[in-house]
Amino acid sequence: IFNSDHGETAGDHGLNKKGCRFYEGLARVPLVFSWPGRIKQGLRSDALVELVDIAPTLLDLTGLPVPETMQGRSLLKIIEGKADPGKHRDSVRSVYYKALDGPESYATMIRTPEYKLVNYHGHQTGELFDMTKDPHEFENQWDNPKYAAVRFNLMKKSFDALAFAVDTGPPRVGRY
């Protein structure tokens, strides 16, 4: 397995190194699986996946059960060539703490095939990119009233994902 936790901007958007942004050069990182005879060779995918999908994939590959509390989703069927390689998740999320200079801030990103929304929590600013019309992320639609419904729906989707990622403890065995 080859992967990276983040990319580098390398001058993209006038930025160097890594940082508090979620441009594709930083957030879209390689993920390569190789196991001759088990994983389909030459398979390429542009599906939205998260690095938390690696652990359940490894458990699946070894025949071990994937705990219900695990956040990731196995990629096994895709990498074996038994499922559509272009479809895995409807959205992916990423977080960055201490995102902006000054007071402590947090940033979250949610990415769908069509849009990318970045919230700078505790600030009245963010980024919204229409990835279909603006794949290089130069036209921030955050304040564009035509994208208000998209912004709201993505904020709700991101908030829901955060709530569902919380560890609620062991399975309930009683009524309460």
Short mmCIF file of N, CA and C in Angstrom, two decimals:
data_model
loop_
_atom_site.label_atom_id
_atom_site.label_comp_id
_atom_site.label_asym_id
_atom_site.label_seq_id
_atom_site.Cartn_x
_atom_site.Cartn_y
_atom_site.Cartn_z
N ILE A 1 0.87 -1.17 0.00
CA ILE A 1 0.00 0.00 0.00
C ILE A 1 0.91 1.23 0.00
N PHE A 2 0.62 2.14 -0.90
CA PHE A 2 1.33 3.42 -0.94
C PHE A 2 0.29 4.51 -0.80
N ASN A 3 0.54 5.45 0.10
CA ASN A 3 -0.36 6.59 0.25
C ASN A 3 0.39 7.75 0.87
N SER A 4 -0.30 8.85 1.01
CA SER A 4 0.26 10.03 1.64
C SER A 4 -0.83 10.67 2.48
N ASP A 5 -0.44 11.34 3.56
CA ASP A 5 -1.45 11.99 4.40
C ASP A 5 -1.87 13.33 3.84
N HIS A 6 -1.03 13.95 3.01
CA HIS A 6 -1.38 15.23 2.38
C HIS A 6 -0.42 15.47 1.22
N GLY A 7 -0.80 16.38 0.36
CA GLY A 7 0.06 16.78 -0.73
C GLY A 7 0.79 18.07 -0.37
N GLU A 8 1.36 18.68 -1.38
CA GLU A 8 2.06 19.96 -1.22
C GLU A 8 1.48 20.92 -2.25
N THR A 9 1.48 22.21 -1.93
CA THR A 9 0.92 23.17 -2.89
C THR A 9 1.90 23.47 -4.01
N ALA A 10 3.21 23.47 -3.72
CA ALA A 10 4.24 23.66 -4.75
C ALA A 10 3.94 24.84 -5.67
N GLY A 11 3.47 25.94 -5.10
CA GLY A 11 3.17 27.14 -5.87
C GLY A 11 1.73 27.25 -6.33
N ASP A 12 0.96 26.18 -6.20
CA ASP A 12 -0.45 26.20 -6.58
C ASP A 12 -1.16 27.27 -5.74
N HIS A 13 -1.93 28.11 -6.37
CA HIS A 13 -2.65 29.20 -5.71
C HIS A 13 -1.70 30.17 -4.98
N GLY A 14 -0.45 30.22 -5.43
CA GLY A 14 0.53 31.12 -4.84
C GLY A 14 1.04 30.66 -3.49
N LEU A 15 0.81 29.42 -3.14
CA LEU A 15 1.20 28.88 -1.84
C LEU A 15 2.34 27.88 -1.99
N ASN A 16 3.12 27.71 -0.93
CA ASN A 16 4.18 26.70 -0.90
C ASN A 16 3.95 25.77 0.28
N LYS A 17 4.49 24.59 0.18
CA LYS A 17 4.43 23.58 1.23
C LYS A 17 2.99 23.10 1.46
N LYS A 18 2.71 22.68 2.68
CA LYS A 18 1.36 22.27 3.04
C LYS A 18 0.73 23.39 3.85
N GLY A 19 -0.46 23.20 4.30
CA GLY A 19 -1.04 24.25 5.12
C GLY A 19 -2.51 24.09 5.33
N CYS A 20 -3.14 25.22 5.59
CA CYS A 20 -4.52 25.22 6.06
C CYS A 20 -5.53 25.24 4.92
N ARG A 21 -5.17 24.84 3.78
CA ARG A 21 -6.11 24.86 2.65
C ARG A 21 -6.44 23.42 2.23
N PHE A 22 -7.46 23.32 1.43
CA PHE A 22 -7.92 22.00 0.99
C PHE A 22 -7.97 21.89 -0.53
N TYR A 23 -7.11 22.63 -1.21
CA TYR A 23 -7.05 22.53 -2.67
C TYR A 23 -6.71 21.09 -3.05
N GLU A 24 -7.09 20.71 -4.26
CA GLU A 24 -6.90 19.33 -4.70
C GLU A 24 -5.46 18.85 -4.55
N GLY A 25 -4.49 19.73 -4.81
CA GLY A 25 -3.09 19.34 -4.68
C GLY A 25 -2.70 18.94 -3.27
N LEU A 26 -3.45 19.40 -2.29
CA LEU A 26 -3.20 19.03 -0.90
C LEU A 26 -4.07 17.88 -0.43
N ALA A 27 -5.33 17.88 -0.85
CA ALA A 27 -6.30 16.93 -0.30
C ALA A 27 -6.42 15.64 -1.12
N ARG A 28 -6.16 15.69 -2.40
CA ARG A 28 -6.31 14.51 -3.25
C ARG A 28 -4.94 13.84 -3.36
N VAL A 29 -4.74 12.80 -2.58
CA VAL A 29 -3.43 12.15 -2.50
C VAL A 29 -3.49 10.74 -3.10
N PRO A 30 -2.34 10.20 -3.48
CA PRO A 30 -2.34 8.86 -4.06
C PRO A 30 -2.68 7.78 -3.04
N LEU A 31 -3.31 6.75 -3.52
CA LEU A 31 -3.56 5.55 -2.74
C LEU A 31 -3.41 4.38 -3.70
N VAL A 32 -2.38 3.58 -3.49
CA VAL A 32 -2.06 2.48 -4.40
C VAL A 32 -2.02 1.18 -3.61
N PHE A 33 -2.77 0.20 -4.10
CA PHE A 33 -2.74 -1.15 -3.54
C PHE A 33 -2.10 -2.08 -4.56
N SER A 34 -1.27 -2.98 -4.10
CA SER A 34 -0.68 -3.99 -4.98
C SER A 34 -0.59 -5.31 -4.24
N TRP A 35 -1.13 -6.34 -4.86
CA TRP A 35 -1.03 -7.70 -4.33
C TRP A 35 -1.25 -8.61 -5.53
N PRO A 36 -0.18 -8.95 -6.25
CA PRO A 36 -0.33 -9.77 -7.45
C PRO A 36 -1.13 -11.04 -7.18
N GLY A 37 -2.09 -11.29 -8.04
CA GLY A 37 -2.95 -12.45 -7.91
C GLY A 37 -4.18 -12.21 -7.06
N ARG A 38 -4.20 -11.14 -6.32
CA ARG A 38 -5.36 -10.84 -5.46
C ARG A 38 -6.05 -9.54 -5.86
N ILE A 39 -5.25 -8.52 -6.13
CA ILE A 39 -5.78 -7.21 -6.49
C ILE A 39 -5.65 -7.03 -7.99
N LYS A 40 -6.69 -6.54 -8.62
CA LYS A 40 -6.71 -6.38 -10.07
C LYS A 40 -5.61 -5.40 -10.50
N GLN A 41 -4.75 -5.85 -11.37
CA GLN A 41 -3.64 -5.02 -11.83
C GLN A 41 -4.12 -4.00 -12.85
N GLY A 42 -3.51 -2.82 -12.79
CA GLY A 42 -3.80 -1.76 -13.76
C GLY A 42 -5.10 -1.02 -13.53
N LEU A 43 -5.82 -1.35 -12.49
CA LEU A 43 -7.10 -0.69 -12.20
C LEU A 43 -6.83 0.73 -11.71
N ARG A 44 -7.56 1.69 -12.27
CA ARG A 44 -7.47 3.09 -11.83
C ARG A 44 -8.85 3.55 -11.41
N SER A 45 -8.88 4.41 -10.42
CA SER A 45 -10.16 4.89 -9.92
C SER A 45 -10.04 6.35 -9.54
N ASP A 46 -11.07 7.12 -9.85
CA ASP A 46 -11.19 8.50 -9.39
C ASP A 46 -12.24 8.62 -8.30
N ALA A 47 -12.64 7.50 -7.73
CA ALA A 47 -13.67 7.51 -6.68
C ALA A 47 -13.20 8.30 -5.47
N LEU A 48 -14.15 8.87 -4.77
CA LEU A 48 -13.86 9.56 -3.52
C LEU A 48 -13.64 8.52 -2.43
N VAL A 49 -12.44 8.51 -1.86
CA VAL A 49 -12.12 7.60 -0.76
C VAL A 49 -11.42 8.39 0.34
N GLU A 50 -11.39 7.83 1.52
CA GLU A 50 -10.70 8.45 2.64
C GLU A 50 -9.64 7.48 3.14
N LEU A 51 -8.60 8.01 3.77
CA LEU A 51 -7.55 7.14 4.29
C LEU A 51 -8.07 6.20 5.36
N VAL A 52 -9.18 6.54 6.03
CA VAL A 52 -9.77 5.63 7.01
C VAL A 52 -10.35 4.39 6.34
N ASP A 53 -10.43 4.38 5.01
CA ASP A 53 -10.91 3.20 4.28
C ASP A 53 -9.84 2.11 4.19
N ILE A 54 -8.60 2.44 4.50
CA ILE A 54 -7.52 1.45 4.40
C ILE A 54 -7.69 0.34 5.44
N ALA A 55 -7.94 0.69 6.68
CA ALA A 55 -8.03 -0.32 7.75
C ALA A 55 -9.13 -1.36 7.48
N PRO A 56 -10.37 -0.95 7.15
CA PRO A 56 -11.38 -1.99 6.87
C PRO A 56 -11.05 -2.80 5.62
N THR A 57 -10.34 -2.19 4.68
CA THR A 57 -9.93 -2.93 3.49
C THR A 57 -8.94 -4.02 3.87
N LEU A 58 -7.99 -3.70 4.73
CA LEU A 58 -7.01 -4.70 5.19
C LEU A 58 -7.69 -5.81 5.97
N LEU A 59 -8.65 -5.44 6.82
CA LEU A 59 -9.39 -6.47 7.56
C LEU A 59 -10.14 -7.39 6.60
N ASP A 60 -10.79 -6.81 5.61
CA ASP A 60 -11.50 -7.60 4.59
C ASP A 60 -10.54 -8.51 3.83
N LEU A 61 -9.39 -7.99 3.46
CA LEU A 61 -8.40 -8.78 2.72
C LEU A 61 -7.92 -10.00 3.51
N THR A 62 -7.86 -9.85 4.82
CA THR A 62 -7.39 -10.95 5.66
C THR A 62 -8.52 -11.84 6.17
N GLY A 63 -9.77 -11.48 5.83
CA GLY A 63 -10.91 -12.27 6.26
C GLY A 63 -11.37 -11.99 7.68
N LEU A 64 -10.84 -10.96 8.28
CA LEU A 64 -11.25 -10.60 9.64
C LEU A 64 -12.48 -9.69 9.59
N PRO A 65 -13.32 -9.73 10.63
CA PRO A 65 -14.51 -8.87 10.63
C PRO A 65 -14.14 -7.39 10.79
N VAL A 66 -14.94 -6.56 10.15
CA VAL A 66 -14.78 -5.11 10.26
C VAL A 66 -15.73 -4.64 11.35
N PRO A 67 -15.20 -4.06 12.44
CA PRO A 67 -16.08 -3.61 13.52
C PRO A 67 -17.09 -2.57 13.03
N GLU A 68 -18.30 -2.63 13.55
CA GLU A 68 -19.34 -1.67 13.18
C GLU A 68 -18.95 -0.24 13.50
N THR A 69 -18.12 -0.06 14.52
CA THR A 69 -17.73 1.28 14.95
C THR A 69 -16.63 1.89 14.07
N MET A 70 -16.08 1.12 13.17
CA MET A 70 -15.00 1.63 12.32
C MET A 70 -15.58 2.61 11.31
N GLN A 71 -14.95 3.78 11.19
CA GLN A 71 -15.45 4.82 10.30
C GLN A 71 -15.24 4.52 8.83
N GLY A 72 -14.17 3.84 8.48
CA GLY A 72 -13.87 3.58 7.09
C GLY A 72 -14.78 2.56 6.46
N ARG A 73 -14.73 2.52 5.12
CA ARG A 73 -15.50 1.54 4.35
C ARG A 73 -14.55 0.78 3.45
N SER A 74 -14.65 -0.51 3.45
CA SER A 74 -13.73 -1.36 2.69
C SER A 74 -13.78 -1.07 1.19
N LEU A 75 -12.59 -1.07 0.60
CA LEU A 75 -12.44 -0.91 -0.85
C LEU A 75 -12.24 -2.25 -1.55
N LEU A 76 -12.38 -3.34 -0.83
CA LEU A 76 -12.03 -4.66 -1.36
C LEU A 76 -12.70 -4.96 -2.69
N LYS A 77 -14.01 -4.77 -2.80
CA LYS A 77 -14.69 -5.12 -4.05
C LYS A 77 -14.18 -4.29 -5.22
N ILE A 78 -13.84 -3.04 -4.95
CA ILE A 78 -13.30 -2.19 -6.02
C ILE A 78 -11.93 -2.68 -6.45
N ILE A 79 -11.02 -2.90 -5.49
CA ILE A 79 -9.65 -3.26 -5.86
C ILE A 79 -9.54 -4.68 -6.41
N GLU A 80 -10.53 -5.51 -6.15
CA GLU A 80 -10.56 -6.84 -6.77
C GLU A 80 -11.23 -6.81 -8.14
N GLY A 81 -11.77 -5.65 -8.53
CA GLY A 81 -12.43 -5.54 -9.82
C GLY A 81 -13.85 -6.05 -9.83
N LYS A 82 -14.48 -6.14 -8.66
CA LYS A 82 -15.83 -6.68 -8.54
C LYS A 82 -16.89 -5.60 -8.33
N ALA A 83 -16.48 -4.33 -8.35
CA ALA A 83 -17.42 -3.22 -8.17
C ALA A 83 -16.96 -2.05 -9.04
N ASP A 84 -17.86 -1.14 -9.30
CA ASP A 84 -17.57 0.05 -10.10
C ASP A 84 -16.41 0.83 -9.48
N PRO A 85 -15.28 0.96 -10.17
CA PRO A 85 -14.14 1.66 -9.59
C PRO A 85 -14.34 3.17 -9.48
N GLY A 86 -15.39 3.69 -10.09
CA GLY A 86 -15.63 5.13 -10.05
C GLY A 86 -16.55 5.57 -8.92
N LYS A 87 -17.05 4.62 -8.14
CA LYS A 87 -18.03 4.96 -7.10
C LYS A 87 -17.68 4.24 -5.80
N HIS A 88 -17.45 5.03 -4.74
CA HIS A 88 -17.23 4.44 -3.42
C HIS A 88 -18.00 5.21 -2.35
N ARG A 89 -17.82 6.52 -2.32
CA ARG A 89 -18.50 7.38 -1.35
C ARG A 89 -19.17 8.54 -2.08
N ASP A 90 -20.23 9.06 -1.48
CA ASP A 90 -20.89 10.25 -2.03
C ASP A 90 -20.12 11.51 -1.67
N SER A 91 -19.35 11.43 -0.58
CA SER A 91 -18.57 12.59 -0.15
C SER A 91 -17.41 12.12 0.73
N VAL A 92 -16.42 12.99 0.85
CA VAL A 92 -15.30 12.75 1.76
C VAL A 92 -15.10 14.01 2.59
N ARG A 93 -14.51 13.83 3.77
CA ARG A 93 -14.26 14.97 4.66
C ARG A 93 -12.80 15.00 5.06
N SER A 94 -12.36 16.19 5.41
CA SER A 94 -11.02 16.37 5.94
C SER A 94 -11.08 17.51 6.96
N VAL A 95 -10.16 17.48 7.92
CA VAL A 95 -10.13 18.51 8.94
C VAL A 95 -8.72 19.06 9.07
N TYR A 96 -8.62 20.30 9.54
CA TYR A 96 -7.33 20.92 9.80
C TYR A 96 -7.51 21.81 11.02
N TYR A 97 -6.73 21.55 12.06
CA TYR A 97 -6.82 22.34 13.27
C TYR A 97 -5.74 23.41 13.28
N LYS A 98 -6.02 24.53 13.92
CA LYS A 98 -5.14 25.69 13.91
C LYS A 98 -4.99 26.17 12.47
N ALA A 99 -6.11 26.37 11.82
CA ALA A 99 -6.13 26.60 10.38
C ALA A 99 -5.74 28.01 9.95
N LEU A 100 -6.09 29.01 10.69
CA LEU A 100 -5.80 30.38 10.27
C LEU A 100 -4.90 31.05 11.30
N ASP A 101 -4.13 32.03 10.87
CA ASP A 101 -3.30 32.79 11.81
C ASP A 101 -4.19 33.51 12.81
N GLY A 102 -3.63 33.81 13.96
CA GLY A 102 -4.41 34.52 14.97
C GLY A 102 -5.04 33.56 15.95
N PRO A 103 -6.28 33.84 16.36
CA PRO A 103 -6.91 32.97 17.35
C PRO A 103 -7.08 31.55 16.80
N GLU A 104 -7.13 30.61 17.74
CA GLU A 104 -7.30 29.22 17.33
C GLU A 104 -8.47 29.07 16.38
N SER A 105 -8.27 28.32 15.34
CA SER A 105 -9.37 28.09 14.41
C SER A 105 -9.30 26.67 13.88
N TYR A 106 -10.42 26.23 13.41
CA TYR A 106 -10.57 24.88 12.89
C TYR A 106 -11.20 24.97 11.51
N ALA A 107 -10.76 24.10 10.64
CA ALA A 107 -11.34 24.09 9.31
C ALA A 107 -11.76 22.67 8.97
N THR A 108 -12.90 22.56 8.30
CA THR A 108 -13.36 21.27 7.80
C THR A 108 -13.69 21.43 6.32
N MET A 109 -13.47 20.36 5.60
CA MET A 109 -13.76 20.34 4.17
C MET A 109 -14.66 19.14 3.90
N ILE A 110 -15.66 19.35 3.06
CA ILE A 110 -16.44 18.24 2.54
C ILE A 110 -16.40 18.35 1.03
N ARG A 111 -16.16 17.22 0.39
CA ARG A 111 -16.01 17.18 -1.07
C ARG A 111 -16.96 16.15 -1.62
N THR A 112 -17.76 16.56 -2.59
CA THR A 112 -18.60 15.65 -3.36
C THR A 112 -18.02 15.65 -4.78
N PRO A 113 -18.52 14.82 -5.66
CA PRO A 113 -18.01 14.90 -7.03
C PRO A 113 -18.22 16.28 -7.67
N GLU A 114 -19.27 16.98 -7.25
CA GLU A 114 -19.61 18.26 -7.88
C GLU A 114 -19.07 19.48 -7.14
N TYR A 115 -18.93 19.42 -5.82
CA TYR A 115 -18.61 20.61 -5.04
C TYR A 115 -17.59 20.32 -3.95
N LYS A 116 -16.95 21.40 -3.49
CA LYS A 116 -16.08 21.34 -2.33
C LYS A 116 -16.42 22.54 -1.44
N LEU A 117 -16.72 22.25 -0.18
CA LEU A 117 -17.05 23.29 0.79
C LEU A 117 -16.02 23.24 1.91
N VAL A 118 -15.48 24.42 2.25
CA VAL A 118 -14.54 24.55 3.36
C VAL A 118 -15.13 25.53 4.36
N ASN A 119 -15.23 25.12 5.61
CA ASN A 119 -15.69 25.98 6.70
C ASN A 119 -14.50 26.32 7.58
N TYR A 120 -14.30 27.60 7.81
CA TYR A 120 -13.32 28.05 8.79
C TYR A 120 -14.11 28.38 10.05
N HIS A 121 -14.19 27.43 10.95
CA HIS A 121 -15.06 27.53 12.11
C HIS A 121 -14.62 28.66 13.04
N GLY A 122 -15.60 29.41 13.53
CA GLY A 122 -15.33 30.54 14.39
C GLY A 122 -15.07 31.81 13.61
N HIS A 123 -15.14 31.73 12.31
CA HIS A 123 -14.95 32.89 11.43
C HIS A 123 -16.14 32.94 10.48
N GLN A 124 -16.41 34.06 9.93
CA GLN A 124 -17.54 34.22 9.00
C GLN A 124 -17.08 34.06 7.55
N THR A 125 -16.22 33.11 7.33
CA THR A 125 -15.68 32.92 5.97
C THR A 125 -15.53 31.46 5.66
N GLY A 126 -15.43 31.20 4.39
CA GLY A 126 -15.24 29.83 3.92
C GLY A 126 -15.00 29.83 2.44
N GLU A 127 -15.01 28.65 1.87
CA GLU A 127 -14.81 28.50 0.43
C GLU A 127 -15.82 27.48 -0.09
N LEU A 128 -16.35 27.76 -1.25
CA LEU A 128 -17.24 26.85 -1.94
C LEU A 128 -16.85 26.86 -3.41
N PHE A 129 -16.45 25.71 -3.90
CA PHE A 129 -16.04 25.59 -5.30
C PHE A 129 -16.96 24.64 -6.05
N ASP A 130 -17.36 25.05 -7.22
CA ASP A 130 -18.12 24.19 -8.14
C ASP A 130 -17.07 23.43 -8.94
N MET A 131 -16.81 22.20 -8.55
CA MET A 131 -15.72 21.42 -9.14
C MET A 131 -15.97 21.03 -10.59
N THR A 132 -17.22 21.10 -11.03
CA THR A 132 -17.55 20.80 -12.42
C THR A 132 -17.18 21.99 -13.30
N LYS A 133 -17.55 23.19 -12.87
CA LYS A 133 -17.29 24.40 -13.66
C LYS A 133 -15.91 25.00 -13.39
N ASP A 134 -15.36 24.72 -12.21
CA ASP A 134 -14.11 25.34 -11.77
C ASP A 134 -13.21 24.29 -11.11
N PRO A 135 -12.71 23.32 -11.87
CA PRO A 135 -11.93 22.24 -11.28
C PRO A 135 -10.60 22.68 -10.67
N HIS A 136 -10.12 23.86 -11.01
CA HIS A 136 -8.86 24.35 -10.48
C HIS A 136 -9.04 25.26 -9.26
N GLU A 137 -10.29 25.44 -8.84
CA GLU A 137 -10.64 26.12 -7.59
C GLU A 137 -10.14 27.57 -7.54
N PHE A 138 -10.58 28.36 -8.50
CA PHE A 138 -10.23 29.78 -8.51
C PHE A 138 -11.42 30.69 -8.26
N GLU A 139 -12.65 30.18 -8.35
CA GLU A 139 -13.85 31.01 -8.20
C GLU A 139 -14.62 30.59 -6.95
N ASN A 140 -14.35 31.27 -5.86
CA ASN A 140 -15.00 30.96 -4.58
C ASN A 140 -16.45 31.44 -4.63
N GLN A 141 -17.38 30.51 -4.47
CA GLN A 141 -18.81 30.82 -4.53
C GLN A 141 -19.43 30.96 -3.14
N TRP A 142 -18.63 31.06 -2.10
CA TRP A 142 -19.12 31.12 -0.72
C TRP A 142 -20.21 32.17 -0.53
N ASP A 143 -20.00 33.37 -1.05
CA ASP A 143 -20.96 34.46 -0.87
C ASP A 143 -21.93 34.62 -2.04
N ASN A 144 -21.89 33.73 -3.00
CA ASN A 144 -22.76 33.82 -4.17
C ASN A 144 -24.16 33.31 -3.81
N PRO A 145 -25.19 34.19 -3.87
CA PRO A 145 -26.55 33.76 -3.51
C PRO A 145 -27.07 32.60 -4.36
N LYS A 146 -26.55 32.47 -5.59
CA LYS A 146 -27.00 31.36 -6.45
C LYS A 146 -26.57 30.00 -5.89
N TYR A 147 -25.56 30.00 -5.01
CA TYR A 147 -25.06 28.76 -4.42
C TYR A 147 -25.48 28.59 -2.96
N ALA A 148 -26.39 29.42 -2.49
CA ALA A 148 -26.80 29.38 -1.07
C ALA A 148 -27.35 28.00 -0.68
N ALA A 149 -28.19 27.42 -1.51
CA ALA A 149 -28.76 26.10 -1.19
C ALA A 149 -27.68 25.02 -1.18
N VAL A 150 -26.75 25.09 -2.12
CA VAL A 150 -25.64 24.13 -2.15
C VAL A 150 -24.82 24.26 -0.87
N ARG A 151 -24.51 25.50 -0.51
CA ARG A 151 -23.72 25.75 0.70
C ARG A 151 -24.43 25.19 1.94
N PHE A 152 -25.72 25.47 2.07
CA PHE A 152 -26.48 24.96 3.21
C PHE A 152 -26.48 23.43 3.24
N ASN A 153 -26.76 22.80 2.11
CA ASN A 153 -26.83 21.34 2.06
C ASN A 153 -25.49 20.69 2.38
N LEU A 154 -24.40 21.29 1.90
CA LEU A 154 -23.08 20.74 2.20
C LEU A 154 -22.71 20.96 3.67
N MET A 155 -23.10 22.10 4.24
CA MET A 155 -22.85 22.32 5.67
C MET A 155 -23.59 21.28 6.50
N LYS A 156 -24.83 21.01 6.15
CA LYS A 156 -25.61 20.01 6.87
C LYS A 156 -24.98 18.63 6.71
N LYS A 157 -24.56 18.30 5.51
CA LYS A 157 -23.93 17.00 5.24
C LYS A 157 -22.65 16.86 6.07
N SER A 158 -21.86 17.91 6.14
CA SER A 158 -20.63 17.89 6.91
C SER A 158 -20.93 17.76 8.41
N PHE A 159 -21.92 18.49 8.88
CA PHE A 159 -22.31 18.42 10.28
C PHE A 159 -22.81 17.03 10.63
N ASP A 160 -23.63 16.44 9.76
CA ASP A 160 -24.11 15.07 9.98
C ASP A 160 -22.94 14.09 10.04
N ALA A 161 -21.99 14.23 9.12
CA ALA A 161 -20.83 13.32 9.09
C ALA A 161 -20.04 13.43 10.39
N LEU A 162 -19.90 14.62 10.91
CA LEU A 162 -19.20 14.81 12.17
C LEU A 162 -19.93 14.09 13.30
N ALA A 163 -21.24 14.24 13.36
CA ALA A 163 -22.03 13.58 14.41
C ALA A 163 -21.93 12.06 14.30
N PHE A 164 -21.96 11.53 13.09
CA PHE A 164 -21.92 10.08 12.91
C PHE A 164 -20.53 9.50 13.14
N ALA A 165 -19.50 10.35 13.18
CA ALA A 165 -18.13 9.87 13.41
C ALA A 165 -17.80 9.73 14.89
N VAL A 166 -18.69 10.16 15.76
CA VAL A 166 -18.44 10.12 17.20
C VAL A 166 -18.55 8.67 17.68
N ASP A 167 -17.60 8.29 18.52
CA ASP A 167 -17.64 6.96 19.14
C ASP A 167 -18.69 6.98 20.24
N THR A 168 -19.75 6.23 20.08
CA THR A 168 -20.84 6.21 21.06
C THR A 168 -20.67 5.12 22.11
N GLY A 169 -19.52 4.47 22.12
CA GLY A 169 -19.26 3.44 23.13
C GLY A 169 -19.69 2.06 22.67
N PRO A 170 -19.70 1.12 23.61
CA PRO A 170 -20.05 -0.26 23.25
C PRO A 170 -21.52 -0.38 22.83
N PRO A 171 -21.84 -1.46 22.13
CA PRO A 171 -23.24 -1.66 21.72
C PRO A 171 -24.18 -1.69 22.92
N ARG A 172 -25.34 -1.14 22.75
CA ARG A 172 -26.35 -1.11 23.80
C ARG A 172 -26.96 -2.50 23.94
N VAL A 173 -27.04 -2.99 25.16
CA VAL A 173 -27.65 -4.29 25.40
C VAL A 173 -28.95 -4.20 26.18
N GLY A 174 -29.19 -3.07 26.81
CA GLY A 174 -30.42 -2.87 27.57
C GLY A 174 -31.36 -1.92 26.85
N ARG A 175 -32.49 -1.66 27.49
CA ARG A 175 -33.48 -0.78 26.89
C ARG A 175 -33.03 0.67 26.86
N TYR A 176 -32.19 1.09 27.82
CA TYR A 176 -31.84 2.50 27.93
C TYR A 176 -30.42 2.73 27.62
#
